[in-house]
């Protein structure tokens, strides 16, 4: 199964090569979208993910993780490819739906596939490296984007499409894994699936609080580091072609996710998580009040790096709460997160169209709710020790 892990690292690297990412919002604006329409597309993306997450999870648990990943990566590839031909809102809606189908199919399934391919005691380390390979690729593509974007944004999209095509070839060389699924053929409802899939059914309420809280933190972090950050940097006078270098710095910090297990072993998983979410919240607060280029770069890069470092901890906690129907339950987790994120995007998009600073204020308020949720979960987890 070590071959599976190596190949999945390769896939993560190839899919991290998003050469147009530093200008993803600006690329769409150049093709006729407004900021609010862009965030509306994010809402559509997440809505489709919500509707398809659980069906994809059942499909994966029934037909295998590898087959699900192959189909998902093909859809994701088509979504990237169609970006080259979109020039209207409806065109971007179609592109968004394709991408959403790919994301929802792979979401949870890739993590379940990795979890079953590695030693369970090393899962956090494997998840960290998986995220780090993606960050390394994003770092490389962000540096390269300076030259590609200088020629044209379309070229940056085209090179990204090629990388995603290669990832489909790589996943075909993996070997499928054994699936943990209930032997009861009558078990078809989500409620029954929950009852038979969690290691401790009494903790379900708390794990869902954790899922919602971390989804809030992740979505706000993503919204700032990827989308609002582009608008903020443009407003304070940074040229578009230099955004790739800022993204590269963010991913350089994100690569520290491969060392998250070092911090958790030294300080404990819960303590590490609490410190990191508090720092992210503080960074969002700083953005409300600053227009300084240096502070803005450090703050937004820190948010991107820290959310990546948190990811292995979150994935480890989620996986250890499940005993059976892993892909299905992880898909349910992702579905809940996507539903929360969809409404967050509507709020942020509305605020950003009015005034960018008001979007940062909304982000801080929503992020604070997520941080409180993490504390609630951790306090409950400490009581159960």
Short mmCIF file of C-alpha atoms in Angstrom, two decimals:
data_model
loop_
_atom_site.label_atom_id
_atom_site.label_comp_id
_atom_site.label_asym_id
_atom_site.label_seq_id
_atom_site.Cartn_x
_atom_site.Cartn_y
_atom_site.Cartn_z
CA UNK A 1 0.00 0.00 0.00
CA UNK A 2 3.04 2.29 0.17
CA UNK A 3 2.76 2.59 -3.61
CA UNK A 4 -0.75 3.99 -3.17
CA UNK A 5 0.51 6.66 -0.79
CA UNK A 6 3.33 7.69 -3.15
CA UNK A 7 0.95 7.89 -6.09
CA UNK A 8 -1.56 9.92 -4.09
CA UNK A 9 1.23 12.32 -3.14
CA UNK A 10 1.92 12.66 -6.87
CA UNK A 11 -1.76 13.32 -7.58
CA UNK A 12 -1.82 15.95 -4.82
CA UNK A 13 1.22 17.59 -6.40
CA UNK A 14 -0.26 17.63 -9.90
CA UNK A 15 -3.60 18.97 -8.69
CA UNK A 16 -1.79 21.63 -6.70
CA UNK A 17 -0.37 23.06 -9.92
CA UNK A 18 -3.00 25.74 -10.34
CA UNK A 19 -1.06 28.36 -12.28
CA UNK A 20 -3.96 30.80 -12.56
CA UNK A 21 -4.88 30.65 -8.84
CA UNK A 22 -3.25 33.99 -7.88
CA UNK A 23 -5.62 35.73 -10.31
CA UNK A 24 -8.59 33.32 -10.28
CA UNK A 25 -11.08 36.00 -9.22
CA UNK A 26 -9.54 38.66 -11.45
CA UNK A 27 -9.60 36.24 -14.42
CA UNK A 28 -13.36 35.87 -14.06
CA UNK A 29 -13.89 39.60 -13.55
CA UNK A 30 -11.97 40.22 -16.80
CA UNK A 31 -14.44 37.89 -18.51
CA UNK A 32 -17.45 39.88 -17.35
CA UNK A 33 -18.32 38.71 -13.82
CA UNK A 34 -18.91 41.00 -10.86
CA UNK A 35 -17.59 40.22 -7.39
CA UNK A 36 -21.07 39.29 -6.15
CA UNK A 37 -21.58 37.00 -9.19
CA UNK A 38 -18.27 35.29 -8.42
CA UNK A 39 -19.36 34.57 -4.87
CA UNK A 40 -22.74 33.45 -6.24
CA UNK A 41 -20.81 30.89 -8.32
CA UNK A 42 -19.08 29.78 -5.13
CA UNK A 43 -22.56 29.32 -3.65
CA UNK A 44 -23.57 27.20 -6.69
CA UNK A 45 -20.38 25.16 -6.35
CA UNK A 46 -21.05 24.40 -2.72
CA UNK A 47 -24.75 23.76 -3.29
CA UNK A 48 -23.97 21.12 -5.94
CA UNK A 49 -21.41 19.60 -3.59
CA UNK A 50 -24.02 19.43 -0.83
CA UNK A 51 -26.50 17.65 -3.12
CA UNK A 52 -23.98 15.14 -4.47
CA UNK A 53 -21.66 14.45 -1.50
CA UNK A 54 -23.68 11.63 0.09
CA UNK A 55 -24.57 9.86 -3.21
CA UNK A 56 -20.88 9.95 -4.10
CA UNK A 57 -20.02 8.54 -0.67
CA UNK A 58 -22.44 5.63 -1.10
CA UNK A 59 -21.06 5.05 -4.60
CA UNK A 60 -17.51 4.92 -3.25
CA UNK A 61 -18.41 2.52 -0.43
CA UNK A 62 -20.23 0.25 -2.87
CA UNK A 63 -18.00 0.31 -5.97
CA UNK A 64 -14.61 1.20 -4.56
CA UNK A 65 -12.54 4.27 -3.78
CA UNK A 66 -10.28 4.03 -6.82
CA UNK A 67 -13.11 3.95 -9.37
CA UNK A 68 -14.74 6.93 -7.64
CA UNK A 69 -11.51 8.92 -7.69
CA UNK A 70 -10.90 8.23 -11.40
CA UNK A 71 -14.39 9.45 -12.36
CA UNK A 72 -14.10 12.47 -10.05
CA UNK A 73 -10.72 13.55 -11.42
CA UNK A 74 -12.05 13.30 -14.98
CA UNK A 75 -14.94 15.62 -14.07
CA UNK A 76 -12.56 17.99 -12.31
CA UNK A 77 -10.32 18.01 -15.41
CA UNK A 78 -13.30 18.89 -17.61
CA UNK A 79 -14.19 21.69 -15.20
CA UNK A 80 -10.71 23.19 -15.50
CA UNK A 81 -10.72 22.75 -19.29
CA UNK A 82 -14.06 24.53 -19.71
CA UNK A 83 -12.62 27.62 -18.00
CA UNK A 84 -10.88 28.41 -21.29
CA UNK A 85 -14.22 28.78 -23.07
CA UNK A 86 -16.32 30.65 -20.50
CA UNK A 87 -17.31 34.22 -21.33
CA UNK A 88 -20.68 34.60 -19.59
CA UNK A 89 -22.37 33.91 -16.29
CA UNK A 90 -24.17 30.85 -17.67
CA UNK A 91 -20.92 29.48 -19.07
CA UNK A 92 -19.28 29.83 -15.70
CA UNK A 93 -22.28 28.17 -14.05
CA UNK A 94 -21.75 25.10 -16.26
CA UNK A 95 -18.03 25.12 -15.48
CA UNK A 96 -18.79 25.41 -11.78
CA UNK A 97 -21.15 22.42 -11.84
CA UNK A 98 -18.52 20.23 -13.51
CA UNK A 99 -15.91 21.29 -10.98
CA UNK A 100 -18.33 20.73 -8.09
CA UNK A 101 -19.10 17.19 -9.23
CA UNK A 102 -15.38 16.46 -9.32
CA UNK A 103 -14.76 17.99 -5.92
CA UNK A 104 -17.67 16.21 -4.23
CA UNK A 105 -16.66 12.86 -5.70
CA UNK A 106 -13.07 13.10 -4.53
CA UNK A 107 -13.87 14.81 -1.23
CA UNK A 108 -13.69 12.31 1.59
CA UNK A 109 -12.91 9.50 -0.83
CA UNK A 110 -9.27 10.53 -1.26
CA UNK A 111 -8.85 10.79 2.51
CA UNK A 112 -10.56 7.43 3.09
CA UNK A 113 -8.33 5.92 0.40
CA UNK A 114 -5.22 7.30 2.09
CA UNK A 115 -6.39 6.26 5.55
CA UNK A 116 -6.88 2.66 4.41
CA UNK A 117 -3.51 2.67 2.62
CA UNK A 118 -1.41 3.67 5.63
CA UNK A 119 -0.63 2.59 9.17
CA UNK A 120 -3.37 4.12 11.36
CA UNK A 121 -0.78 5.45 13.83
CA UNK A 122 0.79 7.46 11.02
CA UNK A 123 -2.42 8.83 9.48
CA UNK A 124 -1.89 12.40 10.72
CA UNK A 125 1.64 12.35 9.29
CA UNK A 126 0.39 10.98 5.94
CA UNK A 127 -2.40 13.57 5.75
CA UNK A 128 0.15 16.27 6.51
CA UNK A 129 2.48 15.15 3.72
CA UNK A 130 -0.48 14.83 1.35
CA UNK A 131 -1.37 18.46 2.01
CA UNK A 132 2.30 19.48 1.87
CA UNK A 133 2.76 18.03 -1.64
CA UNK A 134 -0.24 20.05 -2.79
CA UNK A 135 1.24 23.14 -1.14
CA UNK A 136 4.64 22.52 -2.74
CA UNK A 137 3.01 22.34 -6.17
CA UNK A 138 1.00 25.47 -5.48
CA UNK A 139 4.20 27.20 -4.38
CA UNK A 140 5.94 26.25 -7.63
CA UNK A 141 2.96 27.21 -9.78
CA UNK A 142 2.59 30.53 -7.95
CA UNK A 143 6.21 31.44 -8.72
CA UNK A 144 5.79 30.32 -12.34
CA UNK A 145 2.55 32.23 -12.71
CA UNK A 146 4.48 35.52 -12.83
CA UNK A 147 5.84 34.56 -16.26
CA UNK A 148 2.66 32.85 -17.50
CA UNK A 149 0.33 35.66 -16.44
CA UNK A 150 2.70 38.19 -18.01
CA UNK A 151 1.96 36.45 -21.33
CA UNK A 152 -1.74 35.80 -20.70
CA UNK A 153 -4.08 34.48 -18.00
CA UNK A 154 -5.40 31.95 -20.53
CA UNK A 155 -1.94 30.34 -20.79
CA UNK A 156 -1.89 29.90 -17.01
CA UNK A 157 -5.26 28.11 -17.23
CA UNK A 158 -4.05 25.87 -20.09
CA UNK A 159 -0.95 24.67 -18.23
CA UNK A 160 -3.17 23.93 -15.22
CA UNK A 161 -5.45 21.79 -17.41
CA UNK A 162 -2.44 19.73 -18.59
CA UNK A 163 -1.41 19.02 -14.98
CA UNK A 164 -4.93 17.86 -14.11
CA UNK A 165 -4.95 15.57 -17.13
CA UNK A 166 -1.74 13.92 -15.89
CA UNK A 167 -3.29 13.33 -12.45
CA UNK A 168 -5.97 11.14 -14.07
CA UNK A 169 -3.26 8.92 -15.55
CA UNK A 170 -1.45 8.63 -12.21
CA UNK A 171 -4.54 7.59 -10.19
CA UNK A 172 -5.12 4.70 -12.62
CA UNK A 173 -1.91 3.04 -11.36
CA UNK A 174 -3.13 2.79 -7.75
CA UNK A 175 -4.51 -0.39 -6.19
CA UNK A 176 -7.97 -0.29 -4.63
CA UNK A 177 -8.30 -0.88 -0.88
CA UNK A 178 -10.62 -2.92 1.33
CA UNK A 179 -13.75 -1.02 2.30
CA UNK A 180 -15.18 -0.94 5.83
CA UNK A 181 -18.91 -1.32 5.29
CA UNK A 182 -21.71 -2.85 7.26
CA UNK A 183 -22.65 -6.41 6.31
CA UNK A 184 -26.32 -5.64 6.91
CA UNK A 185 -27.78 -5.32 3.39
CA UNK A 186 -30.94 -3.69 4.79
CA UNK A 187 -28.94 -0.76 6.09
CA UNK A 188 -29.82 1.93 3.60
CA UNK A 189 -30.80 5.03 5.53
CA UNK A 190 -28.37 7.74 6.56
CA UNK A 191 -29.66 7.44 10.15
CA UNK A 192 -28.86 3.72 10.24
CA UNK A 193 -25.53 4.42 8.59
CA UNK A 194 -24.69 6.85 11.40
CA UNK A 195 -25.70 4.39 14.10
CA UNK A 196 -23.42 1.71 12.69
CA UNK A 197 -20.54 3.88 11.54
CA UNK A 198 -19.47 5.87 14.60
CA UNK A 199 -17.22 4.37 17.23
CA UNK A 200 -19.12 6.15 19.97
CA UNK A 201 -22.68 7.16 19.04
CA UNK A 202 -22.90 9.39 22.13
CA UNK A 203 -20.18 11.64 20.70
CA UNK A 204 -21.98 12.26 17.40
CA UNK A 205 -23.37 15.63 18.55
CA UNK A 206 -19.89 16.86 19.47
CA UNK A 207 -18.21 15.65 16.30
CA UNK A 208 -20.83 17.50 14.27
CA UNK A 209 -20.13 20.67 16.26
CA UNK A 210 -16.47 20.14 15.41
CA UNK A 211 -17.26 19.60 11.71
CA UNK A 212 -19.33 22.79 11.53
CA UNK A 213 -16.80 24.86 13.48
CA UNK A 214 -13.80 23.76 11.40
CA UNK A 215 -15.79 24.24 8.18
CA UNK A 216 -16.44 27.86 9.19
CA UNK A 217 -12.77 28.44 9.96
CA UNK A 218 -11.63 26.78 6.72
CA UNK A 219 -14.10 28.66 4.50
CA UNK A 220 -13.28 32.07 5.96
CA UNK A 221 -9.56 31.34 5.66
CA UNK A 222 -10.03 30.23 2.05
CA UNK A 223 -12.21 33.23 1.25
CA UNK A 224 -9.59 35.64 2.54
CA UNK A 225 -6.38 33.99 1.33
CA UNK A 226 -7.68 33.14 -2.15
CA UNK A 227 -10.43 35.61 -3.05
CA UNK A 228 -10.67 38.68 -0.82
CA UNK A 229 -6.89 38.78 -0.66
CA UNK A 230 -6.69 39.44 -4.41
CA UNK A 231 -9.06 42.40 -4.09
CA UNK A 232 -7.28 43.70 -1.00
CA UNK A 233 -3.85 43.58 -2.64
CA UNK A 234 -5.17 45.28 -5.76
CA UNK A 235 -6.77 48.05 -3.66
CA UNK A 236 -3.54 48.79 -1.77
CA UNK A 237 -1.54 49.09 -4.98
CA UNK A 238 0.10 45.72 -5.70
CA UNK A 239 0.36 44.84 -9.41
CA UNK A 240 -1.56 41.75 -10.55
CA UNK A 241 1.53 39.99 -11.91
CA UNK A 242 3.15 40.03 -8.46
CA UNK A 243 0.26 38.20 -6.78
CA UNK A 244 1.89 34.88 -7.68
CA UNK A 245 4.83 35.66 -5.42
CA UNK A 246 2.49 36.38 -2.52
CA UNK A 247 0.67 33.09 -3.18
CA UNK A 248 4.05 31.37 -3.24
CA UNK A 249 4.84 32.72 0.23
CA UNK A 250 1.47 31.48 1.47
CA UNK A 251 2.13 27.99 0.16
CA UNK A 252 5.65 27.99 1.54
CA UNK A 253 4.07 28.37 4.97
CA UNK A 254 1.36 25.84 4.06
CA UNK A 255 4.04 23.22 3.42
CA UNK A 256 4.64 23.20 7.16
CA UNK A 257 1.53 20.99 7.32
CA UNK A 258 3.91 18.04 6.89
CA UNK A 259 5.32 18.97 10.31
CA UNK A 260 2.00 19.38 12.10
CA UNK A 261 2.49 15.97 13.75
CA UNK A 262 5.70 17.29 15.36
CA UNK A 263 3.76 20.07 17.11
CA UNK A 264 0.94 17.76 18.18
CA UNK A 265 3.36 15.24 19.66
CA UNK A 266 5.12 17.95 21.63
CA UNK A 267 2.18 20.12 22.73
CA UNK A 268 -0.81 17.81 22.21
CA UNK A 269 -3.36 17.81 19.41
CA UNK A 270 -5.94 19.94 21.21
CA UNK A 271 -3.50 22.60 22.42
CA UNK A 272 -1.95 22.92 18.97
CA UNK A 273 -5.37 23.30 17.38
CA UNK A 274 -6.46 25.98 19.87
CA UNK A 275 -3.34 28.09 19.39
CA UNK A 276 -3.59 27.94 15.59
CA UNK A 277 -7.27 28.91 15.34
CA UNK A 278 -6.68 31.81 17.72
CA UNK A 279 -3.82 33.12 15.59
CA UNK A 280 -6.00 32.89 12.46
CA UNK A 281 -8.75 34.86 14.20
CA UNK A 282 -6.22 37.51 15.23
CA UNK A 283 -4.97 37.78 11.63
CA UNK A 284 -8.51 38.42 10.37
CA UNK A 285 -8.89 41.17 12.97
CA UNK A 286 -5.67 42.83 11.77
CA UNK A 287 -6.94 42.92 8.17
CA UNK A 288 -9.92 45.04 9.23
CA UNK A 289 -7.61 47.88 10.24
CA UNK A 290 -4.57 47.70 7.94
CA UNK A 291 -3.77 48.87 4.43
CA UNK A 292 -0.05 48.37 4.92
CA UNK A 293 1.38 46.17 2.16
CA UNK A 294 3.93 44.36 4.35
CA UNK A 295 1.47 43.63 7.19
CA UNK A 296 -1.19 42.54 4.68
CA UNK A 297 1.18 40.08 2.98
CA UNK A 298 2.32 38.55 6.28
CA UNK A 299 -1.22 38.35 7.66
CA UNK A 300 -2.87 36.76 4.61
CA UNK A 301 0.06 34.38 4.08
CA UNK A 302 -0.15 33.34 7.73
CA UNK A 303 -3.87 32.56 7.39
CA UNK A 304 -3.18 30.34 4.36
CA UNK A 305 -0.30 28.58 6.11
CA UNK A 306 -2.08 27.98 9.39
CA UNK A 307 -5.27 26.58 7.85
CA UNK A 308 -3.11 24.07 5.99
CA UNK A 309 -1.34 23.09 9.20
CA UNK A 310 -4.68 22.58 10.93
CA UNK A 311 -5.96 20.30 8.17
CA UNK A 312 -4.10 17.10 9.25
CA UNK A 313 -5.41 17.48 12.81
CA UNK A 314 -8.99 17.96 11.60
CA UNK A 315 -8.78 15.00 9.22
CA UNK A 316 -7.31 12.76 11.92
CA UNK A 317 -10.06 13.64 14.41
CA UNK A 318 -12.78 13.04 11.80
CA UNK A 319 -11.37 9.67 10.71
CA UNK A 320 -10.90 8.40 14.26
CA UNK A 321 -14.58 9.05 14.99
CA UNK A 322 -15.65 6.55 12.29
CA UNK A 323 -15.65 2.74 12.33
CA UNK A 324 -17.55 1.82 9.11
CA UNK A 325 -18.87 3.39 5.88
CA UNK A 326 -15.89 5.73 5.99
CA UNK A 327 -16.34 7.41 2.58
CA UNK A 328 -20.04 7.94 3.21
CA UNK A 329 -19.58 9.56 6.61
CA UNK A 330 -16.66 11.69 5.40
CA UNK A 331 -18.91 12.79 2.55
CA UNK A 332 -21.61 13.73 5.07
CA UNK A 333 -19.01 15.77 6.97
CA UNK A 334 -17.99 17.48 3.75
CA UNK A 335 -21.63 18.05 2.78
CA UNK A 336 -22.31 19.83 6.09
CA UNK A 337 -19.18 21.90 5.65
CA UNK A 338 -20.18 22.83 2.10
CA UNK A 339 -23.67 23.85 3.20
CA UNK A 340 -22.22 26.13 5.86
CA UNK A 341 -19.68 27.51 3.39
CA UNK A 342 -22.35 28.21 0.76
CA UNK A 343 -24.20 30.64 3.01
CA UNK A 344 -20.94 32.19 4.21
CA UNK A 345 -20.06 32.98 0.57
CA UNK A 346 -23.37 34.74 0.01
CA UNK A 347 -22.75 36.96 3.06
CA UNK A 348 -19.13 37.70 2.13
CA UNK A 349 -19.99 38.40 -1.52
CA UNK A 350 -22.74 40.83 -0.54
CA UNK A 351 -20.46 42.65 1.91
CA UNK A 352 -17.52 42.77 -0.52
CA UNK A 353 -19.67 44.38 -3.21
CA UNK A 354 -20.56 47.16 -0.75
CA UNK A 355 -17.17 47.71 0.89
CA UNK A 356 -14.21 45.37 1.25
CA UNK A 357 -13.59 46.26 4.89
CA UNK A 358 -17.15 45.27 5.75
CA UNK A 359 -16.41 41.83 4.29
CA UNK A 360 -13.42 41.49 6.64
CA UNK A 361 -15.62 42.50 9.60
CA UNK A 362 -18.17 39.83 8.62
CA UNK A 363 -15.34 37.30 8.29
CA UNK A 364 -14.10 38.08 11.80
CA UNK A 365 -17.57 37.73 13.34
CA UNK A 366 -18.25 34.41 11.59
CA UNK A 367 -14.75 33.10 12.32
CA UNK A 368 -15.23 33.85 16.03
CA UNK A 369 -18.26 31.51 16.03
CA UNK A 370 -16.13 28.77 14.50
CA UNK A 371 -13.37 29.22 17.09
CA UNK A 372 -15.95 28.99 19.91
CA UNK A 373 -17.20 25.73 18.38
CA UNK A 374 -13.69 24.26 18.38
CA UNK A 375 -13.31 25.17 22.06
CA UNK A 376 -16.64 23.52 22.88
CA UNK A 377 -15.55 20.30 21.18
CA UNK A 378 -12.13 20.27 22.81
CA UNK A 379 -13.57 20.89 26.29
CA UNK A 380 -15.98 17.99 25.81
CA UNK A 381 -13.19 15.76 24.49
CA UNK A 382 -11.06 16.58 27.56
CA UNK A 383 -13.95 15.59 29.86
CA UNK A 384 -14.17 12.19 28.15
CA UNK A 385 -10.49 11.38 28.65
#
